[in-house]
Amino acid sequence: MKILVCITQVPDTTTRISFTGNAFNAAGVQFIINPYDEIALTRALELKETLGGSVTAITVGKPDTEANLRKALAIGADDAIRVNADATDAYFVAAQIADVAKKNGYELVLAGKESIDYNGSEVGSMIAAMLDVPFVGMASRLVVEGEKVTLDREIEGGKEILESTLPLVASAQKGMAEPRIPNMRGIMSARTKPLQVLEPAAADALTAVISYEMPPAKAACKMVPADNPALLIELLHNEAKVI
Amino acid sequence: MSVLVFAENGDGKFPKSTYEAISYGFALATKMGTSLTALVLGEVSDDALKNLGEYGAAKVLHASDARLNGFNSSAFASALAQAASAEQAKVVILSSTLEGKAVAPMLSVKLKAGLVVGVVALPATDGPFVVRKKVFSGKAFADVQVNSEVRILTVSVNSFSLIKNPAAATVSAFAPQLPEGDFRMVSKEIAKSTNTLSVAEADIVVSGGRGLKGPENWGILENFATAIGAATACSKPVSDSGWRPHHEHVGQTGKAIAPNLYFAFGISGAIQHLAGINSSKVIVVVNKDPEAPFFKAADYGIVGDLFEVLPKLTEALKAFKAGQN
Ligand SMILES: Cc1cc2nc3c(=O)[nH]c(=O)nc-3n(C[C@H](O)[C@H](O)[C@H](O)COP(=O)(O)OP(=O)(O)OC[C@H]3O[C@@H](n4cnc5c(N)ncnc54)[C@H](O)[C@@H]3O)c2cc1C
Ligand SMILES: Nc1ncnc2c1ncn2[C@@H]1O[C@H](COP(=O)(O)O)[C@@H](O)[C@H]1O
């Protein structure tokens, strides 16, 4: 089975977010593979190990995203594609990935449930709509038997088990796989695995971020003595007015 | 011209998030000098449909089609796209729920309409269409300009208050053409947890961390949650260890929530945990360590042993409730 895994890089989860002017301040920030994309990648590798086929990692991004693509290769992807463009709009990004998926006949496209920086949850289901194939979002389990795919997905207040056919696009969340850490052999072989750079296909960007703002700073925490919980209740009622 | 809201239902009932989306849609429609239409998919009673008028829907389109009772993002997107063009909608609004977030991007492709997910305020409509959303897991806001003629927004849950704008909604039947391809995916089983209050929607959330020491100790936390009418949540290591179900996990890699009131018992306040809850309006932290980082993000704090504080707090709350009646 030919599997395409969408990889985006995000600031490390411990990053203190700041902005210079109207741009994200990337100075000193370490970028990692989006945690959900790592889960998707690992599941893709597991599927390849049992069913055969190949796993391709794809990123829409500038040259600075290549280190994380190499990391995807080190974890085990067979090859990687970087579409050389700034990823500023989900529609544009999805159009690039859908274009590659269509031209190369990938049967399964996996993305993460959301990027932890822009929190869109957009790219995966946009790709599905562009390819006109079914989409399962927030999948915590994905099993392939022949043409049949069985998935668990999160729904409001519980989970649902679904069956679909290939081709399919799914977005991964916790539970689908335990992310793998690259080993030494993986890291060595990643250097020689193919990483293809493509120029972007023509597509529109429909949105653009024009500015950022930090939320107002919190006032200092009001401390309540441990032996007076009634005071906390009173403050929540009379001062905060939330109960 | 109109504003169209996808009025999501679960088992024929509208959750609070749907009324929030309708309230938001009505405020926007009023600002744009137009009216609000709500689209309902699947079988819903007439009484329930009328409720949508309570929050400002002038018109309700109802596709009472049993095939749409379950959640099918492809079919929902097809139906919404057809309703949007029938209504000449300039803005389509969905809730930022699991369903809304799966459907909206598909609709964006079908209508070639720019999408902004998780908006927290009304857009500017004089001049360019610019709307505010949360980014970096609630650590910042971004103002996003949408450059297409039709715009799609998903409204962040618990970010926009319900506003009653009673109007008599006219209900009309709606029969979208649904291509067979929309039904390639088949639902085999649905398992809903018995816990009726969902973490994502609750006004009050009571959350526990590793400080509770083990799953057997959750009784005192549940007692408090029941007394105050809250949903329960937990930190990542707690769900990773199987002490609590995964759907309770909040944070960067779990659910992002925005309740009015969030209680954290025995949670240290790691940045990844805060990322999921920092949009809460009021945060209360109980931790035995006065240096716990969570206190920096809290509005109210108690330094103490949760095993002593929690039962006392439950008693104090019950006394307060009794005094109110
Ligand atoms: C990529 C990544 C993603 C992550 N995503 C998430 C996420 O989504 N959500 C999340 O929660 N975490 C997440 N984490 C983990 C996070 O970094 C912390 O490890 C985690 O939140 C700690 O959980 P905790 O506060 O329950 O436990 P601990 O850090 O062990 O804290 C326990 C706290 O309980 C207090 N305590 C102990 N006993 C008592 C008592 N008797 N009375 C009162 N207080 C007591 C202690 O003082 C301490 O502060 C993530 C980490 C990474 C690397
Ligand atoms: N620039 C990108 N390149 C490749 N994949 C991406 C990119 N942006 C987002 N994705 C994928 O789409 C998922 C959802 O991202 P988002 O829609 O931004 O929340 C991510 O987890 C990735 O799998």
XYZ file of C-alpha atoms and ligand atoms in Angstrom:
644
model
C 0.000 0.000 0.000
C 1.251 3.479 -0.862
C 0.858 5.774 2.117
C 1.392 9.533 2.203
C 1.901 11.130 5.621
C 1.513 14.892 6.062
C 4.175 16.363 8.307
C 4.163 19.889 9.610
C 6.638 21.397 12.013
C 5.546 23.323 15.086
C 7.286 25.102 17.958
C 8.384 22.694 20.698
C 5.539 22.310 23.214
C 7.457 24.143 25.962
C 7.964 27.274 23.823
C 6.968 30.600 25.317
C 5.102 32.231 22.474
C 6.011 35.794 21.475
C 5.679 38.045 18.463
C 7.836 40.694 16.890
C 5.645 43.153 15.079
C 3.096 41.035 13.280
C 5.152 37.875 12.977
C 5.793 34.915 15.228
C 9.155 35.328 16.913
C 11.047 32.202 15.865
C 14.368 33.280 17.413
C 15.639 30.550 19.690
C 12.546 28.422 19.081
C 13.075 24.751 18.423
C 10.766 23.266 15.822
C 9.589 19.686 16.159
C 7.375 17.376 14.128
C 3.763 18.061 15.139
C 3.045 15.378 17.803
C -0.039 14.056 15.973
C 1.903 13.747 12.732
C 4.417 11.551 14.559
C 1.539 9.312 15.569
C 0.281 9.174 11.964
C 3.772 8.424 10.680
C 4.275 5.600 13.152
C 0.951 3.998 12.231
C 1.881 4.260 8.546
C 5.164 2.452 9.242
C 3.366 -0.289 11.177
C 0.971 -0.786 8.253
C 3.848 -0.979 5.804
C 5.598 -3.547 7.983
C 2.587 -5.869 7.899
C 1.159 -5.126 4.446
C 4.157 -4.030 2.402
C 4.233 -0.900 0.280
C 5.846 2.435 0.995
C 5.582 5.464 3.254
C 6.226 8.949 1.921
C 6.440 11.985 4.194
C 5.315 15.300 2.725
C 5.738 18.846 3.979
C 4.691 22.110 2.465
C 7.359 24.478 3.656
C 10.539 26.415 3.082
C 14.039 24.831 3.307
C 14.062 25.277 7.107
C 11.498 22.436 7.353
C 13.895 19.880 5.882
C 15.493 18.941 9.210
C 12.148 17.635 10.438
C 11.528 15.841 7.134
C 14.899 14.134 7.617
C 13.719 13.194 11.092
C 10.643 11.563 9.514
C 13.033 9.615 7.280
C 15.076 8.655 10.336
C 11.934 7.367 12.055
C 11.400 5.179 9.012
C 9.701 6.879 6.040
C 11.062 5.615 2.702
C 11.200 8.964 0.991
C 10.152 12.554 1.496
C 8.700 15.393 -0.531
C 8.981 19.067 0.271
C 6.726 21.407 -1.638
C 8.725 24.585 -1.634
C 6.285 27.241 -0.407
C 5.368 29.145 2.718
C 2.504 27.352 4.422
C 0.302 30.237 5.437
C -3.163 29.046 4.379
C -4.709 25.613 4.915
C -6.490 25.627 1.536
C -3.242 26.297 -0.280
C -1.396 23.613 1.702
C -4.129 21.034 1.131
C -4.164 21.813 -2.598
C -0.421 21.066 -2.794
C -0.739 17.762 -0.971
C -3.857 16.716 -2.897
C -2.003 17.438 -6.135
C 0.900 15.167 -5.149
C -1.474 12.470 -3.871
C -3.451 12.482 -7.121
C -0.429 12.353 -9.403
C 1.217 9.503 -7.513
C -1.805 7.384 -6.625
C -1.480 7.193 -2.845
C -4.172 4.962 -1.375
C -4.005 6.229 2.164
C -3.241 9.799 3.192
C -2.676 10.407 6.905
C -2.487 13.756 8.675
C -2.504 14.816 12.313
C -5.763 15.819 13.999
C -4.480 19.388 14.196
C -1.285 21.359 14.104
C -0.582 22.497 17.645
C 0.396 26.002 16.506
C -2.459 27.159 14.267
C -4.972 24.635 15.636
C -6.931 24.450 12.425
C -7.837 20.774 12.004
C -8.313 21.827 8.425
C -5.713 20.326 6.125
C -6.718 16.641 6.404
C -10.387 17.019 5.563
C -9.632 19.580 2.863
C -7.377 17.041 1.146
C -10.183 14.458 1.323
C -12.652 16.883 -0.253
C -10.167 17.801 -2.985
C -9.547 14.127 -3.774
C -13.252 13.292 -3.327
C -12.503 10.396 -0.992
C -13.929 9.636 2.473
C -12.425 11.339 5.509
C -12.223 10.195 9.108
C -11.055 12.807 11.580
C -9.648 12.264 15.086
C -9.066 8.565 14.486
C -7.618 6.684 17.448
C -7.417 3.315 15.633
C -6.891 2.393 11.998
C -6.780 -1.206 10.749
C -6.481 -2.212 7.089
C -7.657 -5.581 5.776
C -7.538 -5.788 1.996
C -9.656 -2.935 0.653
C -11.461 -2.513 3.953
C -10.366 -0.024 6.584
C -11.757 -0.050 10.106
C -11.348 3.050 12.225
C -12.321 4.346 15.657
C -13.001 8.011 15.853
C -13.865 10.329 18.657
C -17.391 11.708 18.631
C -19.077 14.031 21.124
C -19.216 12.061 24.365
C -17.799 8.780 23.090
C -16.419 6.929 20.124
C -17.653 5.461 16.866
C -16.381 2.494 14.867
C -16.454 3.019 11.108
C -15.727 1.010 8.018
C -14.513 2.557 4.832
C -12.871 1.617 1.591
C -9.578 2.817 0.178
C -8.594 5.379 -0.933
C -9.103 7.285 2.281
C -7.829 10.285 4.209
C -7.679 10.092 7.993
C -6.359 12.337 10.727
C -4.617 10.761 13.681
C -4.931 11.398 17.367
C -3.597 9.790 20.495
C -4.120 6.048 20.579
C -3.534 5.274 16.896
C 0.120 4.445 17.601
C 2.890 5.112 20.090
C 5.359 7.494 18.423
C 8.759 5.976 17.672
C 12.074 7.541 18.444
C 14.614 7.327 15.618
C 17.517 4.971 16.302
C 21.121 5.388 15.173
C 20.664 3.247 12.077
C 17.618 5.258 11.099
C 19.467 8.519 11.535
C 22.375 7.286 9.401
C 20.171 5.954 6.602
C 18.008 9.123 6.596
C 20.893 11.068 5.103
C 20.836 9.045 1.910
C 17.081 8.535 1.524
C 15.478 10.550 -1.291
C 14.094 13.985 -0.405
C 12.475 15.520 -3.427
C 11.785 19.254 -3.655
C 8.805 20.256 -5.800
C 7.736 23.717 -6.832
C 4.150 24.464 -5.743
C 1.172 23.882 -8.031
C -0.972 26.910 -8.797
C -3.475 27.371 -5.958
C -5.104 30.252 -4.123
C -4.614 31.216 -0.517
C -8.040 32.146 0.846
C -6.972 33.506 4.229
C -4.069 35.432 5.716
C -3.096 36.246 9.283
C -2.701 40.011 9.521
C -1.736 40.360 13.174
C -1.225 38.559 16.462
C -2.010 39.547 19.995
C -1.148 38.060 23.366
C -4.009 37.670 25.810
C -3.967 40.179 28.690
C -1.718 39.132 31.578
C -3.455 37.404 34.456
C -3.781 39.255 37.744
C -1.961 37.616 40.645
C -3.544 34.506 42.110
C -5.617 35.158 45.233
C -4.668 32.679 47.947
C -7.245 31.183 50.270
C -6.195 29.411 53.492
C -6.587 25.632 53.346
C -8.750 25.571 56.453
C -11.308 28.003 55.065
C -12.840 26.469 51.924
C -16.066 28.385 52.608
C -14.159 31.558 51.749
C -13.283 30.149 48.333
C -16.941 29.341 47.676
C -17.898 32.848 48.743
C -15.298 34.444 46.453
C -16.395 32.312 43.515
C -19.962 33.407 44.152
C -19.638 37.093 45.048
C -16.416 38.164 43.361
C -15.873 35.930 40.342
C -19.622 35.318 39.949
C -19.128 31.895 38.427
C -21.236 29.842 40.835
C -28.259 37.155 0.952
C -28.100 35.648 4.426
C -26.001 34.160 7.170
C -26.298 30.385 7.395
C -25.691 28.420 10.587
C -25.254 24.670 10.693
C -27.396 23.767 13.713
C -25.690 20.576 14.780
C -27.773 18.092 16.763
C -26.963 14.956 18.699
C -29.695 12.300 18.779
C -32.280 14.917 17.843
C -31.257 17.407 20.526
C -29.388 20.661 20.140
C -26.399 21.051 22.452
C -25.518 24.421 23.973
C -22.783 24.911 21.364
C -25.478 25.018 18.670
C -27.310 27.831 20.451
C -23.982 29.640 20.799
C -23.453 29.353 17.041
C -27.007 30.616 16.429
C -26.486 33.543 18.842
C -23.237 34.373 17.069
C -24.880 34.054 13.663
C -27.751 36.304 14.674
C -25.380 38.985 15.980
C -23.439 38.825 12.717
C -26.543 38.814 10.511
C -27.821 41.884 12.363
C -24.478 43.612 11.873
C -24.603 42.796 8.152
C -28.219 43.907 7.826
C -29.446 40.489 6.816
C -31.247 37.543 8.358
C -30.244 34.215 9.792
C -31.057 30.782 8.403
C -30.320 27.571 10.300
C -29.785 24.209 8.617
C -30.759 21.082 10.522
C -29.739 17.646 9.243
C -31.384 14.431 10.373
C -34.598 13.716 12.237
C -35.424 16.362 14.849
C -38.804 17.087 16.466
C -40.753 20.225 15.488
C -40.596 21.457 19.072
C -36.828 21.278 19.087
C -36.701 23.109 15.741
C -38.771 25.963 17.172
C -36.124 26.497 19.863
C -33.756 27.749 17.189
C -35.978 30.785 16.742
C -35.426 31.607 20.410
C -31.860 32.585 19.607
C -32.567 34.434 16.399
C -32.993 32.026 13.487
C -35.590 33.562 11.162
C -35.717 30.512 8.958
C -34.969 26.857 9.567
C -34.186 24.469 6.724
C -34.780 20.926 7.848
C -33.531 17.886 5.954
C -35.430 15.202 7.834
C -33.519 12.338 6.317
C -32.655 9.301 8.449
C -29.397 8.886 6.508
C -28.287 12.138 8.136
C -28.975 11.082 11.741
C -25.412 9.925 12.245
C -22.387 12.075 11.627
C -21.221 11.889 8.026
C -18.907 14.760 7.196
C -19.071 14.290 3.404
C -22.869 14.230 3.273
C -23.122 17.095 5.758
C -20.758 19.169 3.625
C -22.798 18.416 0.476
C -26.037 19.436 2.211
C -24.500 22.595 3.644
C -23.025 23.602 0.290
C -26.444 23.293 -1.329
C -28.149 25.216 1.459
C -25.490 27.921 1.243
C -26.090 28.448 -2.442
C -29.900 28.249 -2.105
C -29.744 30.922 0.605
C -27.004 32.897 -1.148
C -25.159 32.787 2.145
C -22.252 35.178 2.485
C -21.117 33.652 5.763
C -21.572 30.053 6.917
C -21.148 29.364 10.630
C -20.530 26.060 12.388
C -19.634 25.159 15.964
C -16.006 24.321 16.681
C -17.024 20.840 17.777
C -15.662 17.559 16.471
C -18.373 17.548 13.788
C -18.054 21.194 12.884
C -14.298 20.935 12.547
C -14.546 17.939 10.217
C -17.302 19.400 8.024
C -16.117 23.011 7.711
C -12.912 22.273 5.757
C -14.836 20.080 3.295
C -17.351 22.860 2.831
C -14.478 25.274 2.315
C -13.291 23.169 -0.631
C -16.778 22.741 -2.097
C -17.545 26.471 -1.959
C -13.958 27.588 -2.396
C -14.613 29.739 0.644
C -11.956 30.814 3.149
C -12.291 29.173 6.541
C -11.347 30.372 10.008
C -11.578 27.756 12.747
C -12.170 28.555 16.405
C -13.224 32.203 16.203
C -13.760 34.022 19.501
C -15.329 37.321 18.411
C -17.494 38.808 15.705
C -15.678 39.776 12.499
C -15.072 43.293 11.264
C -17.393 43.668 8.314
C -16.733 47.239 7.196
C -13.695 46.968 4.974
C -11.841 43.662 4.793
C -13.422 40.694 6.567
C -11.140 40.122 9.562
C -11.917 37.797 12.435
C -10.100 36.807 15.632
C -9.225 33.212 16.484
C -7.188 31.418 19.098
C -3.785 30.074 18.068
C -0.937 28.304 19.841
C -3.423 26.353 21.953
C -4.951 29.500 23.386
C -1.622 31.145 24.190
C -2.299 33.908 21.634
C -4.876 35.338 19.240
C -4.520 35.833 15.497
C -6.557 38.210 13.381
C -7.272 36.472 10.103
C -8.390 38.170 6.918
C -10.624 36.124 4.650
C -10.330 37.013 0.994
C -13.045 34.907 -0.622
C -16.572 36.042 -1.346
C -18.154 33.430 0.909
C -16.625 32.930 4.353
C -16.843 30.009 6.732
C -16.319 30.343 10.469
C -16.386 27.821 13.282
C -17.237 29.361 16.650
C -15.079 28.348 19.586
C -17.189 26.527 22.186
C -17.976 28.531 25.366
C -16.556 31.731 23.847
C -19.740 33.454 22.788
C -22.594 33.896 25.248
C -26.094 32.771 24.486
C -28.289 35.706 23.565
C -32.033 35.272 23.325
C -33.515 37.034 20.319
C -36.924 35.423 20.174
C -38.374 35.266 16.710
C -40.838 32.863 15.190
C -38.734 30.733 12.933
C -40.363 29.508 9.753
C -39.502 25.888 9.204
C -39.262 24.500 5.701
C -38.324 21.096 4.430
C -35.054 20.855 2.607
C -34.043 17.978 0.359
C -30.392 18.128 -0.627
C -29.084 15.917 -3.434
C -26.631 13.596 -1.788
C -24.222 11.766 -4.091
C -23.713 8.053 -3.401
C -20.028 8.737 -2.861
C -20.938 10.487 0.377
C -21.944 7.141 1.865
C -18.777 5.146 1.258
C -18.151 5.150 4.966
C -20.366 3.022 7.182
C -20.899 3.468 10.904
C -20.641 0.101 12.663
C -20.985 0.972 16.295
C -21.386 3.961 18.557
C -20.232 3.799 22.160
C -21.212 6.821 24.233
C -20.030 7.098 27.766
C -22.781 7.252 30.363
C -21.357 10.502 31.682
C -23.842 12.951 30.201
C -21.883 16.158 30.754
C -19.174 16.471 28.130
C -15.868 18.040 29.122
C -15.854 20.184 25.988
C -19.197 21.812 26.737
C -19.386 21.976 30.508
C -19.532 25.364 32.269
C -17.591 23.970 35.191
C -14.820 21.393 34.951
C -13.189 19.626 37.897
C -9.842 18.132 36.970
C -7.417 15.837 38.751
C -3.738 15.079 38.257
C -1.133 12.678 39.526
C -1.513 14.265 42.944
C -4.586 12.053 43.445
C -2.195 9.108 43.610
C -4.432 6.477 42.037
C -7.781 5.783 40.336
C -9.291 4.549 43.592
C -9.129 8.108 44.966
C -11.326 9.719 42.343
C -14.454 9.352 44.499
C -13.758 12.544 46.447
C -13.232 14.450 43.204
C -16.401 13.029 41.661
C -18.376 13.931 44.774
C -17.263 17.515 44.461
C -17.968 17.542 40.706
C -21.477 16.227 41.279
C -22.137 18.738 44.043
C -21.087 21.686 41.881
C -22.536 20.312 38.629
C -19.272 19.888 36.777
C -17.761 17.553 34.208
C -14.573 15.758 35.239
C -11.236 15.979 33.447
C -7.648 14.918 34.065
C -4.021 15.517 33.145
C -2.210 13.452 30.514
C -0.265 11.076 32.770
C -3.526 10.230 34.525
C -5.206 9.067 31.310
C -1.970 7.529 30.022
C -1.840 5.338 33.133
C -5.446 4.307 32.568
C -6.657 5.913 35.806
C -9.253 7.839 33.811
C -10.691 7.473 30.282
C -8.862 9.179 27.422
C -11.705 11.526 26.609
C -11.095 13.287 29.952
C -7.519 14.228 29.040
C -7.164 17.994 28.623
C -4.141 19.917 27.380
C -2.010 20.430 24.333
C -2.402 16.836 23.193
C -5.853 16.325 24.686
C -8.963 18.495 24.604
C -8.780 22.244 24.630
C -11.585 23.591 26.779
C -12.904 27.003 27.826
C -15.240 26.565 30.789
C -16.325 29.405 33.070
C -14.666 27.707 35.994
C -11.819 25.179 36.030
C -10.639 23.401 39.186
C -7.236 21.696 39.195
C -6.521 19.296 42.036
C -3.034 17.840 42.280
C -1.954 19.059 38.848
C 1.439 20.754 38.600
C 0.523 23.109 35.762
C 2.963 22.057 33.040
C 2.885 24.333 30.004
C 1.336 21.525 27.923
C -1.487 21.156 30.418
C -2.085 24.917 30.578
C -2.313 25.033 26.781
C -5.614 23.175 26.931
C -7.245 25.093 29.751
C -5.856 28.634 29.678
C -9.008 29.919 27.991
C -11.017 29.095 31.109
C -12.530 32.244 32.582
C -11.689 31.461 36.211
C -9.066 28.949 37.356
C -8.847 27.491 40.868
C -5.775 25.500 41.858
C -5.351 23.245 44.874
C -1.818 21.925 45.317
C 0.302 21.058 48.321
C 3.361 22.617 46.736
C 3.295 26.435 47.000
C 5.829 26.569 44.148
C 3.634 24.606 41.723
C 3.694 26.512 38.413
C -0.087 26.251 38.153
C -0.516 29.033 40.737
C 0.935 31.505 38.213
C -1.949 30.759 35.864
C -4.618 30.644 38.567
C -7.152 33.174 39.800
C -7.680 31.493 43.172
C -5.402 29.069 44.944
C -5.247 26.909 48.025
C -1.946 25.491 49.220
C -2.871 22.271 50.943
C -3.365 18.543 50.819
C -6.169 17.813 48.383
C -7.218 14.768 50.403
C -8.146 17.156 53.201
C -9.258 20.148 51.122
C -11.556 18.366 48.669
C -13.998 16.866 51.189
C -14.124 20.160 53.102
C -14.749 22.065 49.907
C -17.584 19.709 49.033
C -19.115 20.298 52.465
C -18.714 24.062 52.162
C -20.337 23.972 48.749
C -23.262 21.919 49.957
C -23.751 24.338 52.854
C -23.658 27.250 50.399
C -26.214 25.580 48.096
C -28.459 24.768 51.034
C -28.266 28.414 52.123
C -29.349 29.571 48.673
C -32.535 27.558 48.612
C 4.594 16.765 23.776
C 3.938 16.774 25.127
C 2.578 16.946 25.203
C 1.924 16.945 26.451
N 0.577 17.138 26.488
C -0.039 17.197 27.707
C -1.449 17.431 27.788
O -2.140 17.569 26.778
N -2.019 17.496 28.994
C -1.309 17.330 30.165
O -1.908 17.398 31.240
N 0.006 17.090 30.101
C 0.652 17.007 28.914
N 1.992 16.739 28.869
C 2.660 16.352 30.132
C 3.046 17.532 30.987
O 4.309 17.994 30.582
C 3.119 17.101 32.473
O 4.017 16.037 32.598
C 1.779 16.671 33.048
O 0.784 17.650 32.791
C 1.899 16.459 34.548
O 0.719 15.934 35.071
P 0.309 16.167 36.580
O 0.334 17.601 36.874
O -0.948 15.422 36.817
O 1.443 15.374 37.381
P 2.716 15.906 38.163
O 3.550 16.796 37.351
O 3.321 14.694 38.775
O 2.109 16.828 39.300
C 1.392 16.364 40.412
C 1.086 17.565 41.278
O 0.263 17.164 42.360
C 0.695 17.808 43.538
N 0.308 16.957 44.656
C 0.784 15.737 44.989
N 0.144 15.262 46.065
C -0.761 16.182 46.432
C -1.719 16.274 47.475
N -1.881 15.283 48.368
N -2.469 17.389 47.564
C -2.310 18.403 46.675
N -1.438 18.367 45.665
C -0.665 17.275 45.539
C 2.177 17.956 43.377
O 2.662 19.043 44.168
C 2.314 18.231 41.882
O 2.281 19.615 41.601
C 2.662 16.744 27.645
C 4.044 16.584 27.557
C 4.698 16.600 26.325
C 6.182 16.440 26.291
N 2.554 22.781 5.854
C 2.115 21.522 5.973
N 2.731 20.522 5.299
C 2.301 19.242 5.411
N 1.276 18.863 6.176
C 0.620 19.812 6.867
C 0.996 21.189 6.807
N 0.167 21.879 7.600
C -0.675 20.985 8.155
N -0.419 19.736 7.715
C -1.086 18.480 8.110
O -2.415 18.746 8.461
C -2.654 18.436 9.837
C -3.641 19.416 10.423
O -3.073 20.705 10.380
P -3.963 22.022 10.589
O -5.037 21.985 9.608
O -2.994 23.142 10.386
O -4.440 21.933 12.019
C -1.280 18.441 10.478
O -1.268 17.620 11.631
C -0.430 17.887 9.342
O -0.547 16.476 9.278
